[in-house]
CSV table of C-alpha atoms in Angstrom, one decimal:
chain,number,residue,atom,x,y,z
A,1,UNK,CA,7.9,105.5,-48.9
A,2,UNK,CA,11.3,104.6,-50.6
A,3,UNK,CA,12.8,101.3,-50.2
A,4,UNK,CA,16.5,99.7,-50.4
A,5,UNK,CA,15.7,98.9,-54.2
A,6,UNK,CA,14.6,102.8,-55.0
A,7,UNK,CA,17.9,104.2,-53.7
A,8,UNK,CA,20.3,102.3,-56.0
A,9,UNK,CA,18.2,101.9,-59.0
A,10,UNK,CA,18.9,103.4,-62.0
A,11,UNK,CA,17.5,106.3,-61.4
A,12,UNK,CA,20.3,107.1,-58.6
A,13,UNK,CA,22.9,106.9,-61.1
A,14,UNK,CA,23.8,110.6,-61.2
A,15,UNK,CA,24.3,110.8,-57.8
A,16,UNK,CA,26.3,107.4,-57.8
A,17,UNK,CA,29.2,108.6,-59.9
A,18,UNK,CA,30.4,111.4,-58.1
A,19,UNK,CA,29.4,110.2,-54.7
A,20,UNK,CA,31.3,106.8,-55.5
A,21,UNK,CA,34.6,109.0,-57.3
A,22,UNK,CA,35.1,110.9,-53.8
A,23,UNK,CA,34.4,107.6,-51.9
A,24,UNK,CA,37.2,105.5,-53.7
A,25,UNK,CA,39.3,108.1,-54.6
A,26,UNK,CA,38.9,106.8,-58.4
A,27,UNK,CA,37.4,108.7,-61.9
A,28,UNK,CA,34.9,107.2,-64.1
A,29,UNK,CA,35.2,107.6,-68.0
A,30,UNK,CA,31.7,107.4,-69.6
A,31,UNK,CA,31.5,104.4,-72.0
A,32,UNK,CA,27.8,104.6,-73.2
A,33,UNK,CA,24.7,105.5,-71.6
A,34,UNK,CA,24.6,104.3,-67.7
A,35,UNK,CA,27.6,103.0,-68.3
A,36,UNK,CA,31.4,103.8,-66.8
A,37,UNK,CA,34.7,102.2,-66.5
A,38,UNK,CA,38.0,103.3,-64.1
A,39,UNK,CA,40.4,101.7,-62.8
A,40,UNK,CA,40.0,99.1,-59.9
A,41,UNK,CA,40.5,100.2,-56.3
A,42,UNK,CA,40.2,97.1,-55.1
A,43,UNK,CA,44.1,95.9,-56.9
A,44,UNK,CA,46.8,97.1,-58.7
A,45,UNK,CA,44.5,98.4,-61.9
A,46,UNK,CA,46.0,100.1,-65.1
A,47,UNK,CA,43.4,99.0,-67.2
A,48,UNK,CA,40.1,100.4,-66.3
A,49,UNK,CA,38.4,97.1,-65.3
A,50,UNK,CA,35.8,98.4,-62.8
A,51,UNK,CA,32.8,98.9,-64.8
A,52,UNK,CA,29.5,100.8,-63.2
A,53,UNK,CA,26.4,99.6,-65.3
A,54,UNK,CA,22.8,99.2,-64.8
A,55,UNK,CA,21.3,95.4,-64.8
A,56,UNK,CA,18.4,93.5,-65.9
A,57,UNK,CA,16.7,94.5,-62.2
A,58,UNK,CA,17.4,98.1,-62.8
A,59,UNK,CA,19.7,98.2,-59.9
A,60,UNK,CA,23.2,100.0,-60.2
A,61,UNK,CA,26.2,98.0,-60.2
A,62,UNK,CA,29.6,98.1,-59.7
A,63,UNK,CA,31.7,95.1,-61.3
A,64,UNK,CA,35.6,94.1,-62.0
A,65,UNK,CA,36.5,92.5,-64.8
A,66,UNK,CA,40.2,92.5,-63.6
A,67,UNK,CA,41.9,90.7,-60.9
A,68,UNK,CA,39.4,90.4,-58.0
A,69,UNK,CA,36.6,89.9,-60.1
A,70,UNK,CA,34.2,91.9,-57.2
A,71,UNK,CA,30.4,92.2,-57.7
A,72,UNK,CA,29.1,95.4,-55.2
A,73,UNK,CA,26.2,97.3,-55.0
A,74,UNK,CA,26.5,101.0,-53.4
A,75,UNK,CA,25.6,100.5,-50.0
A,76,UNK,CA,28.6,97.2,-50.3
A,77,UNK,CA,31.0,99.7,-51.4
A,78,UNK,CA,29.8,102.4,-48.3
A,79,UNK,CA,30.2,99.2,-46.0
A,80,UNK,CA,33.7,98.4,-47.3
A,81,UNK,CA,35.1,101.8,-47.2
A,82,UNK,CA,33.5,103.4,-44.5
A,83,UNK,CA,33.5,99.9,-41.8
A,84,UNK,CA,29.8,100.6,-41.6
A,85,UNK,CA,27.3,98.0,-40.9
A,86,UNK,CA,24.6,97.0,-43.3
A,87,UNK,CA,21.9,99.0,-42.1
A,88,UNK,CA,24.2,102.2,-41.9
A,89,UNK,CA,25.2,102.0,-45.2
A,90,UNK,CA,21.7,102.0,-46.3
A,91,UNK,CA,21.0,104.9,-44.2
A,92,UNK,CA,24.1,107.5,-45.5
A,93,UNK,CA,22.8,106.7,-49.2
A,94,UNK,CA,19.4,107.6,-48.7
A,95,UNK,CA,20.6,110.5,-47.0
A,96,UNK,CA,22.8,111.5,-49.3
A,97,UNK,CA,19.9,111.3,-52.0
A,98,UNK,CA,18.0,113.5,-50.0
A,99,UNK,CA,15.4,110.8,-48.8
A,100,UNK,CA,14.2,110.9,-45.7
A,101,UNK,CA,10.6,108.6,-46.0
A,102,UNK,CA,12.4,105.1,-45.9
A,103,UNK,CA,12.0,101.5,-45.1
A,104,UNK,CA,15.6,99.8,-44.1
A,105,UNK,CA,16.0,96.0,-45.5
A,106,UNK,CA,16.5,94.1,-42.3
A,107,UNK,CA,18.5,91.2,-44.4
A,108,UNK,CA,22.3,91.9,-44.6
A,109,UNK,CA,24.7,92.4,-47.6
A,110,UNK,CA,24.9,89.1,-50.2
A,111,UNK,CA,28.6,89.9,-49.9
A,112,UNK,CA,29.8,91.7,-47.3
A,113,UNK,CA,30.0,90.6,-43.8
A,114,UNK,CA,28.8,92.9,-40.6
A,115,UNK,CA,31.7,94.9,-39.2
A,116,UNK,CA,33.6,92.7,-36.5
A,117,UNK,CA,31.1,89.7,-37.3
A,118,UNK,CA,33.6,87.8,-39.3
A,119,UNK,CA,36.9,86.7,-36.8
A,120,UNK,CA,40.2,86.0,-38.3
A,121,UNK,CA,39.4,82.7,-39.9
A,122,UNK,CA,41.1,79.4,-39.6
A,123,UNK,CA,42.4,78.1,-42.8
A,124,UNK,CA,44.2,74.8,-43.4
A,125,UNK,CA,46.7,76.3,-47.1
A,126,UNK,CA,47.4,73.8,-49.8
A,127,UNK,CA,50.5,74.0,-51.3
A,128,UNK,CA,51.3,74.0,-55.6
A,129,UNK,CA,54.3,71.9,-56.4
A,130,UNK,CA,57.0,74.0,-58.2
A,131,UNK,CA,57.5,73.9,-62.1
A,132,UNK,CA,61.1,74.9,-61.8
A,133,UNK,CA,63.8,76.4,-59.4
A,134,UNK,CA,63.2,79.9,-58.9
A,135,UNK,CA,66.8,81.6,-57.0
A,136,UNK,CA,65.3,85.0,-56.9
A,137,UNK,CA,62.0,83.1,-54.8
A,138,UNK,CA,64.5,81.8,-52.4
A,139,UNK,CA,66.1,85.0,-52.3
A,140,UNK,CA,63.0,86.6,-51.2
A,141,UNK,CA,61.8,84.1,-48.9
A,142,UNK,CA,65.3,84.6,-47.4
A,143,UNK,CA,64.8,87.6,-46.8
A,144,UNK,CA,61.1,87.8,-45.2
A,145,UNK,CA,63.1,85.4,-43.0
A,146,UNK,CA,65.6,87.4,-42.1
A,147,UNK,CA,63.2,90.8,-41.8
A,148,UNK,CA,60.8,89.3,-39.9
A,149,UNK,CA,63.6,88.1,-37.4
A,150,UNK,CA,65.0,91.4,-36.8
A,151,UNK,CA,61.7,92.6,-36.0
A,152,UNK,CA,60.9,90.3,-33.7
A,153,UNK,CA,64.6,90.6,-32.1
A,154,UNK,CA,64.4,94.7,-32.2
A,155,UNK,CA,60.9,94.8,-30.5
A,156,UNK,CA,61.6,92.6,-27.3
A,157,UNK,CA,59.5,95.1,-25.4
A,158,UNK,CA,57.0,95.7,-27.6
A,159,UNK,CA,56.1,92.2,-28.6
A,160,UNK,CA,56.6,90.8,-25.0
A,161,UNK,CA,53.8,88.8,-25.2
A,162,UNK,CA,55.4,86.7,-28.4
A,163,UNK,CA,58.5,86.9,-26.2
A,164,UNK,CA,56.9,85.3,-23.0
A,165,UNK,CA,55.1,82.7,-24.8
A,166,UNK,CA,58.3,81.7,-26.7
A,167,UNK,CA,60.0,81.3,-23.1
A,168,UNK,CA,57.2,79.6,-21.8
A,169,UNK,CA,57.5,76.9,-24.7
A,170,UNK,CA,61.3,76.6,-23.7
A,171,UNK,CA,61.9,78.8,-26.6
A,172,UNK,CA,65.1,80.9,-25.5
A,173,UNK,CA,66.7,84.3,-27.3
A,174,UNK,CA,69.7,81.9,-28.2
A,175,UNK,CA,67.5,79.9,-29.9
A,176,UNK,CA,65.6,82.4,-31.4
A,177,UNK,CA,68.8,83.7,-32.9
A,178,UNK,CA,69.6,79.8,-33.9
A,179,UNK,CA,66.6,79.1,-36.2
A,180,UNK,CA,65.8,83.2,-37.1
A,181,UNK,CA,62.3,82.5,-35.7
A,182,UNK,CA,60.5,86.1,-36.4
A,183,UNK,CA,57.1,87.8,-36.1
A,184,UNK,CA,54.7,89.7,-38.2
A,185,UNK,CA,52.4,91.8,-36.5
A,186,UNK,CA,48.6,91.3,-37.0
A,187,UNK,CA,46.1,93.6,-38.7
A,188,UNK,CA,45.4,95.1,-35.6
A,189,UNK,CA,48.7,96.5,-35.0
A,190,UNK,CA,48.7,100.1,-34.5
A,191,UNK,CA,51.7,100.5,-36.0
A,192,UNK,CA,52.4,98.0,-38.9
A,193,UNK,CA,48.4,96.9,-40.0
A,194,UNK,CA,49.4,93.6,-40.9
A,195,UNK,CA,51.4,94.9,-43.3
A,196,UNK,CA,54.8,95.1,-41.7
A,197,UNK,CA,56.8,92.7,-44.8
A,198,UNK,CA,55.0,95.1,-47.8
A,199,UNK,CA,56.6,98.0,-45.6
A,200,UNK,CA,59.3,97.1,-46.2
A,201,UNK,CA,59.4,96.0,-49.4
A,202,UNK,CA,57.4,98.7,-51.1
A,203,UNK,CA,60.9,101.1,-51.8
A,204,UNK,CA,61.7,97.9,-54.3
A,205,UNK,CA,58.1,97.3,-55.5
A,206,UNK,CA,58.4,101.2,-56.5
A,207,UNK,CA,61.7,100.2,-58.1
A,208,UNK,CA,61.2,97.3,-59.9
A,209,UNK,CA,57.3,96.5,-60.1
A,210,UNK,CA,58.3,92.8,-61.0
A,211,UNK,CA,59.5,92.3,-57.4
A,212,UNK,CA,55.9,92.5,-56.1
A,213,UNK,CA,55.1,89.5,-58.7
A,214,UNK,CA,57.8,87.6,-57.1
A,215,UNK,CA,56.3,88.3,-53.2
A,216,UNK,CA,52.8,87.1,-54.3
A,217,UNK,CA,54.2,83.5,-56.5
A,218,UNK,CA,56.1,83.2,-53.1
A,219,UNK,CA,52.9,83.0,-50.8
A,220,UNK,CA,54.5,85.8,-48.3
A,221,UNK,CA,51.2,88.4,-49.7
A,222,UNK,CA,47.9,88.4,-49.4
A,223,UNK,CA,45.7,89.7,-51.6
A,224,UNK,CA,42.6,90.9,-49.4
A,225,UNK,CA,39.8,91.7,-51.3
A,226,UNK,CA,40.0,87.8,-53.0
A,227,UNK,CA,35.9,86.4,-52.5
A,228,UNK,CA,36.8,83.0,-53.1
A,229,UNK,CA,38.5,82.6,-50.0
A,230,UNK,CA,37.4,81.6,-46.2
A,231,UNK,CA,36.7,84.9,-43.9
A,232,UNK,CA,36.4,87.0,-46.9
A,233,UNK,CA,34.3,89.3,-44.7
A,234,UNK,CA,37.4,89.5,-42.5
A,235,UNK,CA,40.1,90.1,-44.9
A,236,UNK,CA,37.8,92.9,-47.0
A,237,UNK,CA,37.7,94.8,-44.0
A,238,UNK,CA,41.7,95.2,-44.1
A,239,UNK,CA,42.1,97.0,-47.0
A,240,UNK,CA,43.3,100.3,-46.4
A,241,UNK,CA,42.0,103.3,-48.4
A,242,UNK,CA,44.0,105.7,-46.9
A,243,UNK,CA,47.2,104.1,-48.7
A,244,UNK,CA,47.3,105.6,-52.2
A,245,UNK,CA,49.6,102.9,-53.6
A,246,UNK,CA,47.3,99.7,-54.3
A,247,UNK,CA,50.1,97.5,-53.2
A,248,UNK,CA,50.1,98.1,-49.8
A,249,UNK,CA,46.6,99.3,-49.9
A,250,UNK,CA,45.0,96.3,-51.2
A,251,UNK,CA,47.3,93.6,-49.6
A,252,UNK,CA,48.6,92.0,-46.5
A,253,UNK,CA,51.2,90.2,-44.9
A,254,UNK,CA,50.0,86.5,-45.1
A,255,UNK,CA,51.6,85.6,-42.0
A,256,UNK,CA,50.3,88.4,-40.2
A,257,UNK,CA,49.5,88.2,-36.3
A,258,UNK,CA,51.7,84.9,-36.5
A,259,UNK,CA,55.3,83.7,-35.2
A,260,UNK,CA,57.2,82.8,-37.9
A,261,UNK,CA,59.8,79.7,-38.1
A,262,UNK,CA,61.3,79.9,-41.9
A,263,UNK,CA,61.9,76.0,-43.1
A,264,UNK,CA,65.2,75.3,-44.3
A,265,UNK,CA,66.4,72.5,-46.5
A,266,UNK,CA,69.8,70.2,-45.5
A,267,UNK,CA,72.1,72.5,-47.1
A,268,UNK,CA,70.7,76.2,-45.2
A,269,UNK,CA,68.8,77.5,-47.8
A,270,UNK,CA,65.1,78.6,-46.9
A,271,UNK,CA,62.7,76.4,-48.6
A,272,UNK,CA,59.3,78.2,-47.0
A,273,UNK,CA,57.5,79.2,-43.6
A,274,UNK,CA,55.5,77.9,-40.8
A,275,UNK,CA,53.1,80.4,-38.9
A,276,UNK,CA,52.1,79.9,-35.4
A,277,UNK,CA,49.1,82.0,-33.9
A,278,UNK,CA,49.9,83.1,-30.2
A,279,UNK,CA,46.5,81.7,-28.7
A,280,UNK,CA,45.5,78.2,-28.8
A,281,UNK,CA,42.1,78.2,-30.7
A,282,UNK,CA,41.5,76.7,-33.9
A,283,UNK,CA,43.8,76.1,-36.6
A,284,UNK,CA,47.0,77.3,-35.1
A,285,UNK,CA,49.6,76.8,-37.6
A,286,UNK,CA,49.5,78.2,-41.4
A,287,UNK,CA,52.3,76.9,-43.6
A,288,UNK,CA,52.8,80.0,-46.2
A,289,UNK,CA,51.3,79.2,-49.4
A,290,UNK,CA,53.9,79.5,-52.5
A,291,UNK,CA,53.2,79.4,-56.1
A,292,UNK,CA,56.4,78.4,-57.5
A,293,UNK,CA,58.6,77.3,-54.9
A,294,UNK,CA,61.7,74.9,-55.5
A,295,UNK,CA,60.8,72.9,-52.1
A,296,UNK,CA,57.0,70.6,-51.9
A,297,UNK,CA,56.1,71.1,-48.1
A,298,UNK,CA,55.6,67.6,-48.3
A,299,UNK,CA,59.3,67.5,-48.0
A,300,UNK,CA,59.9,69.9,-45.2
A,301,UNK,CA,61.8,68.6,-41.9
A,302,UNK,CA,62.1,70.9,-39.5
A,303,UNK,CA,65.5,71.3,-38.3
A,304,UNK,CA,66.8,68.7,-40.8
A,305,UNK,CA,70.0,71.8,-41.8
A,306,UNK,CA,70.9,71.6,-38.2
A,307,UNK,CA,70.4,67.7,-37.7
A,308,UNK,CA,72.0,66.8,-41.1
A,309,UNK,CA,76.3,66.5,-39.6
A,310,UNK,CA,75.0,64.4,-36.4
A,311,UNK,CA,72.7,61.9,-38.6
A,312,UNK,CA,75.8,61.3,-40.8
A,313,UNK,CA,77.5,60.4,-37.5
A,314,UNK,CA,75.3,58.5,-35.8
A,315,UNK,CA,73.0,57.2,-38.6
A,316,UNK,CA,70.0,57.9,-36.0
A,317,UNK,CA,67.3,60.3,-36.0
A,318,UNK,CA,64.3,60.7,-33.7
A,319,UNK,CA,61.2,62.0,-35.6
A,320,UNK,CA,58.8,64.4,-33.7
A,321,UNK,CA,55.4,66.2,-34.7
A,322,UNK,CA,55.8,69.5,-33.8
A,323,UNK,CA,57.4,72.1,-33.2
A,324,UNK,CA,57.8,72.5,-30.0
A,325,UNK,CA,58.8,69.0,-29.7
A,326,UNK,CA,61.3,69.8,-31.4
A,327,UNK,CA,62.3,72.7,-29.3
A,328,UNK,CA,62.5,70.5,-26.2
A,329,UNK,CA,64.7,67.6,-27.5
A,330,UNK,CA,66.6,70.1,-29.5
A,331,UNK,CA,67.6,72.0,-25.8
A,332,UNK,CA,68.5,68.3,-24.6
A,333,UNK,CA,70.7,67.1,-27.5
A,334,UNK,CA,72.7,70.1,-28.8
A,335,UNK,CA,74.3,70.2,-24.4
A,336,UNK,CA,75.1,66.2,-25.7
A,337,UNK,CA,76.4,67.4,-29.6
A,338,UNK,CA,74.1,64.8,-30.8
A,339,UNK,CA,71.6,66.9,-32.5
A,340,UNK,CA,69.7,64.0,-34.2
A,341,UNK,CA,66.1,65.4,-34.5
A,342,UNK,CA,63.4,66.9,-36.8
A,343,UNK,CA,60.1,67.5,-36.7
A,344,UNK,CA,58.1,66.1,-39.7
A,345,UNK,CA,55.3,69.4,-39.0
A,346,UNK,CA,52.6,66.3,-38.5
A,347,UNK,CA,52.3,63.0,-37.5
A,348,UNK,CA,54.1,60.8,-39.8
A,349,UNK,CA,57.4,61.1,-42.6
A,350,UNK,CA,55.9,61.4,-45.7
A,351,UNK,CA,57.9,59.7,-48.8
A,352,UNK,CA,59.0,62.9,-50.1
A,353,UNK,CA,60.7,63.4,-46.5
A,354,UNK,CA,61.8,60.0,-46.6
A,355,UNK,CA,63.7,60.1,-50.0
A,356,UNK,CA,65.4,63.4,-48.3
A,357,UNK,CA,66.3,61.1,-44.7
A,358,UNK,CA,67.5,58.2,-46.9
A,359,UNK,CA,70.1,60.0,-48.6
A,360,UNK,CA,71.5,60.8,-45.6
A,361,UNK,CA,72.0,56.9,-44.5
A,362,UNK,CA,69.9,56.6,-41.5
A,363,UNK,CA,70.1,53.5,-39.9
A,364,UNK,CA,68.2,53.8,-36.6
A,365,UNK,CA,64.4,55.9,-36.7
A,366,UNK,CA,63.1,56.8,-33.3
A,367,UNK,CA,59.4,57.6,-34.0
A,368,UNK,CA,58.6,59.9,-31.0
A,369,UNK,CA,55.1,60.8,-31.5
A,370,UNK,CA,52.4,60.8,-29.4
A,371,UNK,CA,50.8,58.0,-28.3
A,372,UNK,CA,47.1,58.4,-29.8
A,373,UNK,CA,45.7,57.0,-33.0
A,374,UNK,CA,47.2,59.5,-35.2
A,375,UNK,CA,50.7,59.3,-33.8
A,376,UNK,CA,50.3,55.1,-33.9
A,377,UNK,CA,49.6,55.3,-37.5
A,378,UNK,CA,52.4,57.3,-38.1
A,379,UNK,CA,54.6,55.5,-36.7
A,380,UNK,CA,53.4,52.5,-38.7
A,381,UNK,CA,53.7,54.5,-42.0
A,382,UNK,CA,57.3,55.8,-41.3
A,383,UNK,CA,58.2,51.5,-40.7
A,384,UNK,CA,56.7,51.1,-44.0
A,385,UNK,CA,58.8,54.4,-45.4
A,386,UNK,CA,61.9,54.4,-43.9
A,387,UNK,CA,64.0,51.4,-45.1
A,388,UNK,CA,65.6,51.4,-41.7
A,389,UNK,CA,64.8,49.8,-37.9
A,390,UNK,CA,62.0,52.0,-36.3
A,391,UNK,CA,61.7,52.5,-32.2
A,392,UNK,CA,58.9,53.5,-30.8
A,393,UNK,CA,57.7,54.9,-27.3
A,394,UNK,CA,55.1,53.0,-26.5
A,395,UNK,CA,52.8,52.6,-23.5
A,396,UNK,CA,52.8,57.0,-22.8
A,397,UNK,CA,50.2,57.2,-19.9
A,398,UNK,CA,47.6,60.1,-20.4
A,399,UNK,CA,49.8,63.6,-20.6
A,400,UNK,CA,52.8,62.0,-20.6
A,401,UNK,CA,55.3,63.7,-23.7
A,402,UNK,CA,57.1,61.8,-25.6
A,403,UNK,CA,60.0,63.4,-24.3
A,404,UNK,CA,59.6,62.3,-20.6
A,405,UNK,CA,59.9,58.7,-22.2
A,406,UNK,CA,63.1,59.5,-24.0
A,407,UNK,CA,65.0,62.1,-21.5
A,408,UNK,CA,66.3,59.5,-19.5
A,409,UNK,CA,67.9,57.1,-22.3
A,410,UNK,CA,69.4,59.4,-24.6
A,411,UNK,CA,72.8,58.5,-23.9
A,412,UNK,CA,71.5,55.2,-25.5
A,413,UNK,CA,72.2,57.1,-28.7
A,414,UNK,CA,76.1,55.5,-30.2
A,415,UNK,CA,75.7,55.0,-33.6
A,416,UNK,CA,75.6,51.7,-33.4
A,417,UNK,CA,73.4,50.3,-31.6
A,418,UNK,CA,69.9,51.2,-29.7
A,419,UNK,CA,69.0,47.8,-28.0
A,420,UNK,CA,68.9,50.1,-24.8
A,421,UNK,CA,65.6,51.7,-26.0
């Protein structure tokens, strides 16, 4: 009676070369005895950093000592290229040896997840500070923005269901147009595979491999077969062997299955992105995750490149959370050319906004958050940050908006004065 340990000991290496060669579409070099090296299948390899060696245990393995730094047996690699589950796997390796008398391991894979066990995770991204100001970065992120955008605006029918919930949120195509608010298709997309950006970027990648360098430092790529992060088992399960170019094989759009809403700076230029799932579970928005960006997300004001000519005028701004506060007072005040608001993407102004707000001379802050513990504390911290006089709308009975509270006083807005609030 063979067991899972028999079929992948050393004994089985033979039959793992070849079998593992057609599998990955790769070729081994021998190094030494039960050893081999080629090149990773798993990232953009030119250096022969996958090794196949036998270890203390006497159990074939398959390492990489290059980017992704993977650790598989053969049955993980059969799970990973094949979308088997664990038992499965097992099974086509014995079969392959020619075994037939075998007990399965009832356990699961040390590091690969069960096909369709592992969802799309929620993941809250941190965000580097930049080193230095990188023009080609905001040229690229410029022009995700801009590609993802035409998608969006090119597919009406096709992505009606972006389209709907968009309307639904008071999100209209003039606004659309307004902000260049886009879409990158998910993983599941029978057409684009969650790799709609790399699509398109892949004729300059072939060009000029340093451009691909410049799409990763920029956050707008994801490298999928990365063990260190959350839903691993999910993201493994995207790579795409039947792409011969590791790029957009071994990669994804990291806003994929998310609307997008580029962040731009006072002066127009794009300074990063905002991702917004279409179902409210979980962690609904992803800000893009940059390298070497010129622009901290701690910074970021949503909307502050169309507010910036009214705050001069007025000297008043009303600071919301999100974004779709944003979208409602932004459909009120642009009909009264007093387009006087940002959202600070959370629930207070962080000093880094601040420093960005006082340089434009605000006098008057109107903190329109909500009216729950979090919002109540940032209203406190953006008194303490904002140099100016803050209003607040206080006393917001259970489901009111903050926008209900301030609809009907807007006109209170002068430049001057706001004792009418």
């Amino acid at each position: 009676m063979k067991t899972y340990p028999t079929i992948k000991s050393a004994a089985t290496i033979d039959a793992v070369i070849p079998y593992v060669e057609a599998l990955l579409d790769i070729r081994f070099k021998f190094v030494k005895k039960k050893r081999y090296n080629a090149p990773c299948p798993f990232h953009a390899d030119t250096q022969e950093k996958f090794m196949v060696y036998v270890n203390k245990e006497d159990e074939v393995r398959f390492h990489c000592f290059g980017a992704c730094k993977g650790d598989w047996d053969i049955t993980d690699l059969i799970m990973l290229r094949k979308k088997y589950p664990f038992r499965q796997a097992q099974q086509v390796w014995a079969e392959h040896l020619g075994v037939s008398d075998f007990t399965f391991d009832d356990g699961r894979s040390a590091c690969i997840s069960e096909p369709d066990e592992t969802p799309e995770p929620d993941e809250p991204v941190g965000f580097v500070e930049s080193k230095q100001h990188d023009q080609q970065m905001v040229a690229t992120l410029g022009d995700a923005a801009s590609f993802y955008h035409e998608l969006l605006m090119s597919n009406e029918d096709r992505f009606r269901t972006v389209w709907d919930f968009l309307a639904r949120r008071g999100v209209g195509i003039e606004t659309i147009r307004a902000f260049n608010i886009g879409y990158a298709p998910p993983y599941s997309d029978e057409q684009h595979h969650g790799r709609a950006l790399i699509a398109s970027m892949l004729p300059r990648v072939e060009k000029n491999p340093g451009t691909f360098d410049t799409l990763s430092d920029a956050g707008l790529v994801r490298f999928l077969n990365d063990g260190s992060v959350k839903g691993y088992g999910y993201y493994c399960r995207q790579i795409d062997f039947g792409r011969k170019d590791p790029f957009s094989r071994n990669y994804g759009d990291y806003l994929a299955g998310r609307m997008v809403f580029p962040i731009y700076d006072a002066d127009a230029g794009v300074a990063g992105m905002v991702g917004r799932r279409l179902e409210d579970r979980g962690v609904r928005w992803l800000k893009h995750q940059a390298r070497e960006v010129p622009l901290s997300a701690k910074s970021w004001l949503y909307g502050i490149e169309k507010a910036a000519p009214y705050i001069r005028q007025y000297r008043t701004i009303i600071l919301v959370e999100g974004l779709f506060d944003y979208f409602a007072f932004y459909n009120l005040l642009q009909g009264q050319d007093k387009i006087v608001v940002v959202s600070t993407l959370g629930s207070y102004l962080t000093p880094e906004a601040a420093t960005v707000l006082k340089s434009l001379e605000i006098k008057n802050y109107i903190a329109a958050y909500d009216w729950d513990e979090l919002g109540r504390n940032g209203i406190e911290r953006t008194a303490v940050q904002s140099g100016g006089w803050v209003y607040y709308l206080g006393g917001l009975a259970d489901g009111q908006d903050p926008y209900d509270k301030l609809e009907p006083v807007v006109s209170a807005i002068s430049g001057f004065s706001l004792k009418h609030l």
